[in-house]
PDB file of N, CA, C and O in Angstrom:
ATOM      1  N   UNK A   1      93.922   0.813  48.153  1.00 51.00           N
ATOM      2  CA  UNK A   1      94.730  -0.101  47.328  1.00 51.00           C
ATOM      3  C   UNK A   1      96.224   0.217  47.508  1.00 51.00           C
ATOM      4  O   UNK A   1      97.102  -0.645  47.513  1.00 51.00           O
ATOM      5  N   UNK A   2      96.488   1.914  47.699  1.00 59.00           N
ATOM      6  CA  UNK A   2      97.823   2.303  47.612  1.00 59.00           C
ATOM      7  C   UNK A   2      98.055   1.688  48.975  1.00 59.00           C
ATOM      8  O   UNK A   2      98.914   0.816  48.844  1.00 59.00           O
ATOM      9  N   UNK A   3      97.799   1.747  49.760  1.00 60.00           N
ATOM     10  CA  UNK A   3      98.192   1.250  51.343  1.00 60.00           C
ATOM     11  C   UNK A   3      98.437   0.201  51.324  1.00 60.00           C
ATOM     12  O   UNK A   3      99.519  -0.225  51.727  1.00 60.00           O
ATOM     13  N   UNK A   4      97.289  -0.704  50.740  1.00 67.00           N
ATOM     14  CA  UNK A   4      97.897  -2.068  51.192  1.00 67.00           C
ATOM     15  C   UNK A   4      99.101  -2.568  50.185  1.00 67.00           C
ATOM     16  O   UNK A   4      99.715  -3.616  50.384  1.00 67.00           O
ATOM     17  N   UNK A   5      99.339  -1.763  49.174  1.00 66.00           N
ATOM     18  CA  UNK A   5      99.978  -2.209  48.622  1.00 66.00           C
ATOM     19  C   UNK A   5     101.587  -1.970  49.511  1.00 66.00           C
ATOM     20  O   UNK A   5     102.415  -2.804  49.877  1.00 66.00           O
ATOM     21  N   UNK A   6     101.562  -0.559  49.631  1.00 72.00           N
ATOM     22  CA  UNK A   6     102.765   0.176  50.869  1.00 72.00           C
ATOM     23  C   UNK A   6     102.802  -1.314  51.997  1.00 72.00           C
ATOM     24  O   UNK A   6     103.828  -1.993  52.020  1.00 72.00           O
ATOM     25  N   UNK A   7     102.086  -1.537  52.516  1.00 79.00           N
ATOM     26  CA  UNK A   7     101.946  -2.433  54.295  1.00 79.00           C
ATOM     27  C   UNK A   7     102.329  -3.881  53.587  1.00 79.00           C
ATOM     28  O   UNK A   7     103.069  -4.494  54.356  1.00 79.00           O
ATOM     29  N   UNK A   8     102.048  -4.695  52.272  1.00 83.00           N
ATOM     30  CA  UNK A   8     102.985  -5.870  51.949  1.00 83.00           C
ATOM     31  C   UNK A   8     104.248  -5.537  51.517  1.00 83.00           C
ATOM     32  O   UNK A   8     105.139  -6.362  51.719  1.00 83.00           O
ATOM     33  N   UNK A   9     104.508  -4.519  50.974  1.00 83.00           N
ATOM     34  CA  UNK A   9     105.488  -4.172  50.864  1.00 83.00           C
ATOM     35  C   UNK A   9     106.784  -4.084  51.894  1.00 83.00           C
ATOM     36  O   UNK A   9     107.979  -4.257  51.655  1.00 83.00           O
ATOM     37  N   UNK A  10     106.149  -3.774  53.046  1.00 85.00           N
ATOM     38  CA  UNK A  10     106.577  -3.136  54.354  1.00 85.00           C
ATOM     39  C   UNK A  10     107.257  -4.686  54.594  1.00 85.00           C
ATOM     40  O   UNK A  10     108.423  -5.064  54.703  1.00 85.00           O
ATOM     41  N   UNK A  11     106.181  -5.262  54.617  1.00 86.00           N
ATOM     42  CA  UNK A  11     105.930  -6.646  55.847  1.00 86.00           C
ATOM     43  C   UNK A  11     107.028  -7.615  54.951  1.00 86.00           C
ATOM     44  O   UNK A  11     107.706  -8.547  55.383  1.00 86.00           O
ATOM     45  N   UNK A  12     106.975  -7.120  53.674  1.00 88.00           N
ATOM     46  CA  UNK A  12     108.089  -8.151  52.447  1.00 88.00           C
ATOM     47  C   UNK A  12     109.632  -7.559  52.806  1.00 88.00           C
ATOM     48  O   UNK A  12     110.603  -8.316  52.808  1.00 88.00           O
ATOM     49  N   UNK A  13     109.700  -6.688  52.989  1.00 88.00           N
ATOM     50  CA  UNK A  13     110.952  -5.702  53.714  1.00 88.00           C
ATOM     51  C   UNK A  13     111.366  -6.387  54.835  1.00 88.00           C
ATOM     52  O   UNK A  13     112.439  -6.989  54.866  1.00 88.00           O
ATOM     53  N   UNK A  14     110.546  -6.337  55.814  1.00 90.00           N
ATOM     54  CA  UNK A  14     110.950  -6.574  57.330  1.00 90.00           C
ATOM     55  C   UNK A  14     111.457  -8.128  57.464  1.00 90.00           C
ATOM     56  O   UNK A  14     112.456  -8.465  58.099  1.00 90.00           O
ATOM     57  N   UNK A  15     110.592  -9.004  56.755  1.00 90.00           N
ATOM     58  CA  UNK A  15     110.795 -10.508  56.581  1.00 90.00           C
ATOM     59  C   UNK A  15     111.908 -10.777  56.368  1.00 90.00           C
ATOM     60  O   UNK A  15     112.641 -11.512  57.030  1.00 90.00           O
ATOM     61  N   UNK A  16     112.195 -10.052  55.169  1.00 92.00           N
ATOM     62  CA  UNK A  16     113.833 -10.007  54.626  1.00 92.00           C
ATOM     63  C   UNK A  16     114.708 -10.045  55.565  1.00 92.00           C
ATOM     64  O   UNK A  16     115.421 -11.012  55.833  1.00 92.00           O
ATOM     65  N   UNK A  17     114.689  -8.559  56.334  1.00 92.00           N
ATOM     66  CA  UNK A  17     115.429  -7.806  57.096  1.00 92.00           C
ATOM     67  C   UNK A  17     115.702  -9.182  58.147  1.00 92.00           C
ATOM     68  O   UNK A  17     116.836  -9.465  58.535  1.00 92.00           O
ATOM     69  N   UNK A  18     114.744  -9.801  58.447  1.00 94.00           N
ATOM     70  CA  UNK A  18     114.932 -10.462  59.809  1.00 94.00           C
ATOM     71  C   UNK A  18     114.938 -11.870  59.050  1.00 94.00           C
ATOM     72  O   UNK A  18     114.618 -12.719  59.882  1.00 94.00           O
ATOM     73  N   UNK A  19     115.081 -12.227  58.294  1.00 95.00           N
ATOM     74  CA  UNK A  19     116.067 -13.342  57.744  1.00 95.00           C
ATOM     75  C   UNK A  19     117.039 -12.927  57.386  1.00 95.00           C
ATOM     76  O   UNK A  19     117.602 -13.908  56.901  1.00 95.00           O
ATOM     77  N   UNK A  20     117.863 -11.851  57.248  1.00 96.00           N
ATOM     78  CA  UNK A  20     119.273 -11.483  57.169  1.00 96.00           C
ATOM     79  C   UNK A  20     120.104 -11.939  58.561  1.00 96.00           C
ATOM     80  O   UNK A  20     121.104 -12.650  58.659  1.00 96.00           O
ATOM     81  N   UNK A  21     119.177 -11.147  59.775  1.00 96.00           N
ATOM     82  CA  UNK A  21     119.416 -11.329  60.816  1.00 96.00           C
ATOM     83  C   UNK A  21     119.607 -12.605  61.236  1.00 96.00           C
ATOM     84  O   UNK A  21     120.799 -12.905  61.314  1.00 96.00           O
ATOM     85  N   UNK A  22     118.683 -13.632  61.592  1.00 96.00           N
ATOM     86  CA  UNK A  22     118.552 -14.775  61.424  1.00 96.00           C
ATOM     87  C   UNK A  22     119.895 -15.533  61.416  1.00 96.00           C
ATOM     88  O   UNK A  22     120.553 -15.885  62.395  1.00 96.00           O
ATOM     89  N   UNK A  23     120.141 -15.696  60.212  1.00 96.00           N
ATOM     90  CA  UNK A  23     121.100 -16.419  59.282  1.00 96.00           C
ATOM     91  C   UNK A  23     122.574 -15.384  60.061  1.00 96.00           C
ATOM     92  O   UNK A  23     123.532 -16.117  60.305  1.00 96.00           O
ATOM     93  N   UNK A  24     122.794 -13.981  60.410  1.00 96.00           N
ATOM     94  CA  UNK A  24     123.626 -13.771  60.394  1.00 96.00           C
ATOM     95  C   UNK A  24     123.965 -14.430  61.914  1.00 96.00           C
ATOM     96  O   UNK A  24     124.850 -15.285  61.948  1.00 96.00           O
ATOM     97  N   UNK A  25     123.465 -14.154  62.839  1.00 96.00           N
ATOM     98  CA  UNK A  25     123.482 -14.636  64.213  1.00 96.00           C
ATOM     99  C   UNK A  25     123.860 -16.147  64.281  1.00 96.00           C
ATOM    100  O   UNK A  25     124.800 -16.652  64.896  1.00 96.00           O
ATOM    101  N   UNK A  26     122.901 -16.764  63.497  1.00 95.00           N
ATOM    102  CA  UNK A  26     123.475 -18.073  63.735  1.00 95.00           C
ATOM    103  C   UNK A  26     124.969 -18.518  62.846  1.00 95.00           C
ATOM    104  O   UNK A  26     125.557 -19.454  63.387  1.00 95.00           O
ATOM    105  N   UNK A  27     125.429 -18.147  61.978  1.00 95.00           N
ATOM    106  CA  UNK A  27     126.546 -17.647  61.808  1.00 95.00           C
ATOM    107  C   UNK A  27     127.854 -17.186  62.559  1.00 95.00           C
ATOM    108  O   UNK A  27     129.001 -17.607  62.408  1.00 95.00           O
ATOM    109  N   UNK A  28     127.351 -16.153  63.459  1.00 95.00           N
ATOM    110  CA  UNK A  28     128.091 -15.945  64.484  1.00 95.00           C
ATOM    111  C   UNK A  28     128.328 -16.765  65.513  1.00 95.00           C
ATOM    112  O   UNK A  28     129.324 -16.802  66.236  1.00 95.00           O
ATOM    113  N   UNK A  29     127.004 -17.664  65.553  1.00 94.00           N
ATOM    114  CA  UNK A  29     127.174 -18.758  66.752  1.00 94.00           C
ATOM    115  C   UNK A  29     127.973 -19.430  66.595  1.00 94.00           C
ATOM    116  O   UNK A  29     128.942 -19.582  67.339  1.00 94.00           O
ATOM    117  N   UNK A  30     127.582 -20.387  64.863  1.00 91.00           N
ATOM    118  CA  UNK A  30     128.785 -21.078  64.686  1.00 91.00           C
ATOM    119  C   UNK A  30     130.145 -20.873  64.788  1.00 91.00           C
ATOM    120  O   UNK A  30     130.930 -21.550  65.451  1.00 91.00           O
ATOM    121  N   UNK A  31     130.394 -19.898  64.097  1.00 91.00           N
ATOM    122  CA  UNK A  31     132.212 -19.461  64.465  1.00 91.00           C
ATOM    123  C   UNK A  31     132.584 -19.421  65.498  1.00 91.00           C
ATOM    124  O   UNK A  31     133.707 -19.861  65.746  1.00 91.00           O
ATOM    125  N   UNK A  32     131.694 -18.820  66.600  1.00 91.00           N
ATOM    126  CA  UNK A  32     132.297 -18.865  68.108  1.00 91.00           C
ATOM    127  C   UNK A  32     132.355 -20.392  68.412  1.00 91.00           C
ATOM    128  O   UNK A  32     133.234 -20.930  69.085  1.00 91.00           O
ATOM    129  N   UNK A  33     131.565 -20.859  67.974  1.00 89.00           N
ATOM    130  CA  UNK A  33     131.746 -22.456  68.954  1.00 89.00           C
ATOM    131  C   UNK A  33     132.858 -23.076  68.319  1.00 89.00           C
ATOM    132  O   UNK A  33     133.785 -23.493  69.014  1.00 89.00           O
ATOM    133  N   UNK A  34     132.875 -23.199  66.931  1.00 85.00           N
ATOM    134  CA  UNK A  34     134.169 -23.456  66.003  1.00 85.00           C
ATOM    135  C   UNK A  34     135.170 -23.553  66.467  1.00 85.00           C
ATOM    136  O   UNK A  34     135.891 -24.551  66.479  1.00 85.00           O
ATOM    137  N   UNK A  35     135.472 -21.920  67.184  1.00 88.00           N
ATOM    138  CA  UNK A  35     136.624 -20.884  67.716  1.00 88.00           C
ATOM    139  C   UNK A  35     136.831 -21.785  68.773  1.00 88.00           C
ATOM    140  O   UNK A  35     137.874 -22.421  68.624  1.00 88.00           O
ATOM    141  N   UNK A  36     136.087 -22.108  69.972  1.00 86.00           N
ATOM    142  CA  UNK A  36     136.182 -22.090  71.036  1.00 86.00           C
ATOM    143  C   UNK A  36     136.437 -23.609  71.111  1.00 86.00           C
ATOM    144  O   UNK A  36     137.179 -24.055  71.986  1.00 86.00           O
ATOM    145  N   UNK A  37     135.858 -24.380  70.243  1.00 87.00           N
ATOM    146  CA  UNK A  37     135.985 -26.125  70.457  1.00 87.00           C
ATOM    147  C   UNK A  37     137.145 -26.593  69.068  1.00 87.00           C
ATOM    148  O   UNK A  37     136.958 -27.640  68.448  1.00 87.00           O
ATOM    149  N   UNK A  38     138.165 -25.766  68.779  1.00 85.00           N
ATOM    150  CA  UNK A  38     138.732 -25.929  67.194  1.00 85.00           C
ATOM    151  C   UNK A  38     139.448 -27.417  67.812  1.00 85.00           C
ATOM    152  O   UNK A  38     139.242 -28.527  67.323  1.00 85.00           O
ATOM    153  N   UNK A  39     140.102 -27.202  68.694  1.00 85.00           N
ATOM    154  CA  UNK A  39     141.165 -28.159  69.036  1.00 85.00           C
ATOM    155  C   UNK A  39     139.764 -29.620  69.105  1.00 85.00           C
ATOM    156  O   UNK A  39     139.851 -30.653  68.442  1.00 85.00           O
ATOM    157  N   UNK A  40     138.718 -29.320  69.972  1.00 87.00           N
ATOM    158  CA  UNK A  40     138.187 -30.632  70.241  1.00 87.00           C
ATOM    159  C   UNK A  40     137.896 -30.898  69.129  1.00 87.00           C
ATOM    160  O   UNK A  40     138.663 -31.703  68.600  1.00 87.00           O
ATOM    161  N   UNK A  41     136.837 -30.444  68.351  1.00 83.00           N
ATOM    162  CA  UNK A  41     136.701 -30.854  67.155  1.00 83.00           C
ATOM    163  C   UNK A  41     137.857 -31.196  66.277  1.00 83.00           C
ATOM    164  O   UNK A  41     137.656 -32.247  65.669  1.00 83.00           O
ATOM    165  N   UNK A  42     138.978 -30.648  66.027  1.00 87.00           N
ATOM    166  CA  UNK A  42     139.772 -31.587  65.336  1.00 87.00           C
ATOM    167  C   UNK A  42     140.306 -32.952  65.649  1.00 87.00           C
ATOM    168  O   UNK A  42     140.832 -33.688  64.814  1.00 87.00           O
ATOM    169  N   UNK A  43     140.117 -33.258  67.021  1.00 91.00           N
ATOM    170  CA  UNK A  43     140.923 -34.402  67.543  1.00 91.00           C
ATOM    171  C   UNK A  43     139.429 -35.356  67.189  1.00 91.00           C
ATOM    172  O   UNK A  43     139.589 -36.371  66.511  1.00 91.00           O
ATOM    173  N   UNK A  44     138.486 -35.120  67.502  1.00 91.00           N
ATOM    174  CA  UNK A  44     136.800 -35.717  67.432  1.00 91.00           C
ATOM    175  C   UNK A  44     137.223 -36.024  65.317  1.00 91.00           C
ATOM    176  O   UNK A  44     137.009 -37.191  64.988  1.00 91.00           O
ATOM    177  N   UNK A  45     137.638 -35.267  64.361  1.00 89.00           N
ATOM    178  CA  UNK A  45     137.102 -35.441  63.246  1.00 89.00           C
ATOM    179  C   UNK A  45     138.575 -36.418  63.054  1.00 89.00           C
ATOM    180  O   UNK A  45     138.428 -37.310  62.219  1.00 89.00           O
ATOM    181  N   UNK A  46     139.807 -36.367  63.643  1.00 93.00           N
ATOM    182  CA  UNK A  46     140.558 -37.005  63.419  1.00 93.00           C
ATOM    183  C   UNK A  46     140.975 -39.008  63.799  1.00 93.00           C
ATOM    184  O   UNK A  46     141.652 -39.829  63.179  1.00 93.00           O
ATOM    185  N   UNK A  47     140.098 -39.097  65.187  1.00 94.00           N
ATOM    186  CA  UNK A  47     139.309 -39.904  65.462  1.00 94.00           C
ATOM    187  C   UNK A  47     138.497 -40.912  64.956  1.00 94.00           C
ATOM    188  O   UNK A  47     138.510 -42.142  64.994  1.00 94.00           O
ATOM    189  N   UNK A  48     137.263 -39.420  64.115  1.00 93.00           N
ATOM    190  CA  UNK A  48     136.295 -40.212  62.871  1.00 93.00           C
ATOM    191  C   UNK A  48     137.009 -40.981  61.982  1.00 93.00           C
ATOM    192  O   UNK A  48     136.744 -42.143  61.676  1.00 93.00           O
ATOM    193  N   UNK A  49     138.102 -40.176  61.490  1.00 94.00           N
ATOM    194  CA  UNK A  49     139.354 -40.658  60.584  1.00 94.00           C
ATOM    195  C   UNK A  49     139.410 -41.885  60.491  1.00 94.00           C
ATOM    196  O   UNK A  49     139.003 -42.694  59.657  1.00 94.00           O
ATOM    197  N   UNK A  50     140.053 -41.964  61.595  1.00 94.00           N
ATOM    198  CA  UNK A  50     140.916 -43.074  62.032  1.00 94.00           C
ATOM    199  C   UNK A  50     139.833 -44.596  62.093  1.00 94.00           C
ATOM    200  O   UNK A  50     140.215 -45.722  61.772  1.00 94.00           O
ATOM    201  N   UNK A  51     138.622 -44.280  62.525  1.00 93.00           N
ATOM    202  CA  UNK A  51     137.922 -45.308  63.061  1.00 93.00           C
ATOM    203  C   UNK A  51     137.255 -45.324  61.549  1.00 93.00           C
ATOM    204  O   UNK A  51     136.784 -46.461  61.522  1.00 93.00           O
ATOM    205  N   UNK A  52     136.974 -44.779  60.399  1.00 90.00           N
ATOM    206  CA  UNK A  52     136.706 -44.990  59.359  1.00 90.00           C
ATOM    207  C   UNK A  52     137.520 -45.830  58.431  1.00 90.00           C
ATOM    208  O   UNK A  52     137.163 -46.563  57.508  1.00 90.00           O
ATOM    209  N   UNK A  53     138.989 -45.473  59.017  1.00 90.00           N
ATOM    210  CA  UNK A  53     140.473 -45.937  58.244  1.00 90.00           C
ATOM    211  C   UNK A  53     140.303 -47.762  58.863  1.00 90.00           C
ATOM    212  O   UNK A  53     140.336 -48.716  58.086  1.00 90.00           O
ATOM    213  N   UNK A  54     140.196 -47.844  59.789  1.00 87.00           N
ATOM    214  CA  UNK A  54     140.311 -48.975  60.343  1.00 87.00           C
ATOM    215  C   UNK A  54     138.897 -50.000  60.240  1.00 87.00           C
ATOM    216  O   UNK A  54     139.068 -51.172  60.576  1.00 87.00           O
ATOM    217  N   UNK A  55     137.761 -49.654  59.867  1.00 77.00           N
ATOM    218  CA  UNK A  55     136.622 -50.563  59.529  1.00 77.00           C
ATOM    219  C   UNK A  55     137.204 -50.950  57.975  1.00 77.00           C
ATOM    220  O   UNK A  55     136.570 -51.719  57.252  1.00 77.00           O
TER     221      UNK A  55
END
């Protein structure tokens, strides 16, 4: 009983652990692409703007 209780325990730990991970990575993805496309994306959302302003 003590074991299995220890091994969900474990497995409730690790789940965690690697949804921290998860979430942090893709996180990181985003900012880099952010980083790397800031200029396109602003001219792309300024664009949206504009073509929203004008319908």
């Amino acid at each position: 009983m003590l074991v299995k209780y220890k091994d969900t325990h474990v497995m409730a730990a690790l789940s965690y652990a690697y949804a921290i991970l998860v979430l942090a990575l893709s996180v990181t993805v985003i900012i880099a692409v952010w980083r790397a496309n800031k200029e396109r994306i602003k001219s792309d959302l300024r664009r949206l703007v504009a073509w929203l302003h004008l319908r």
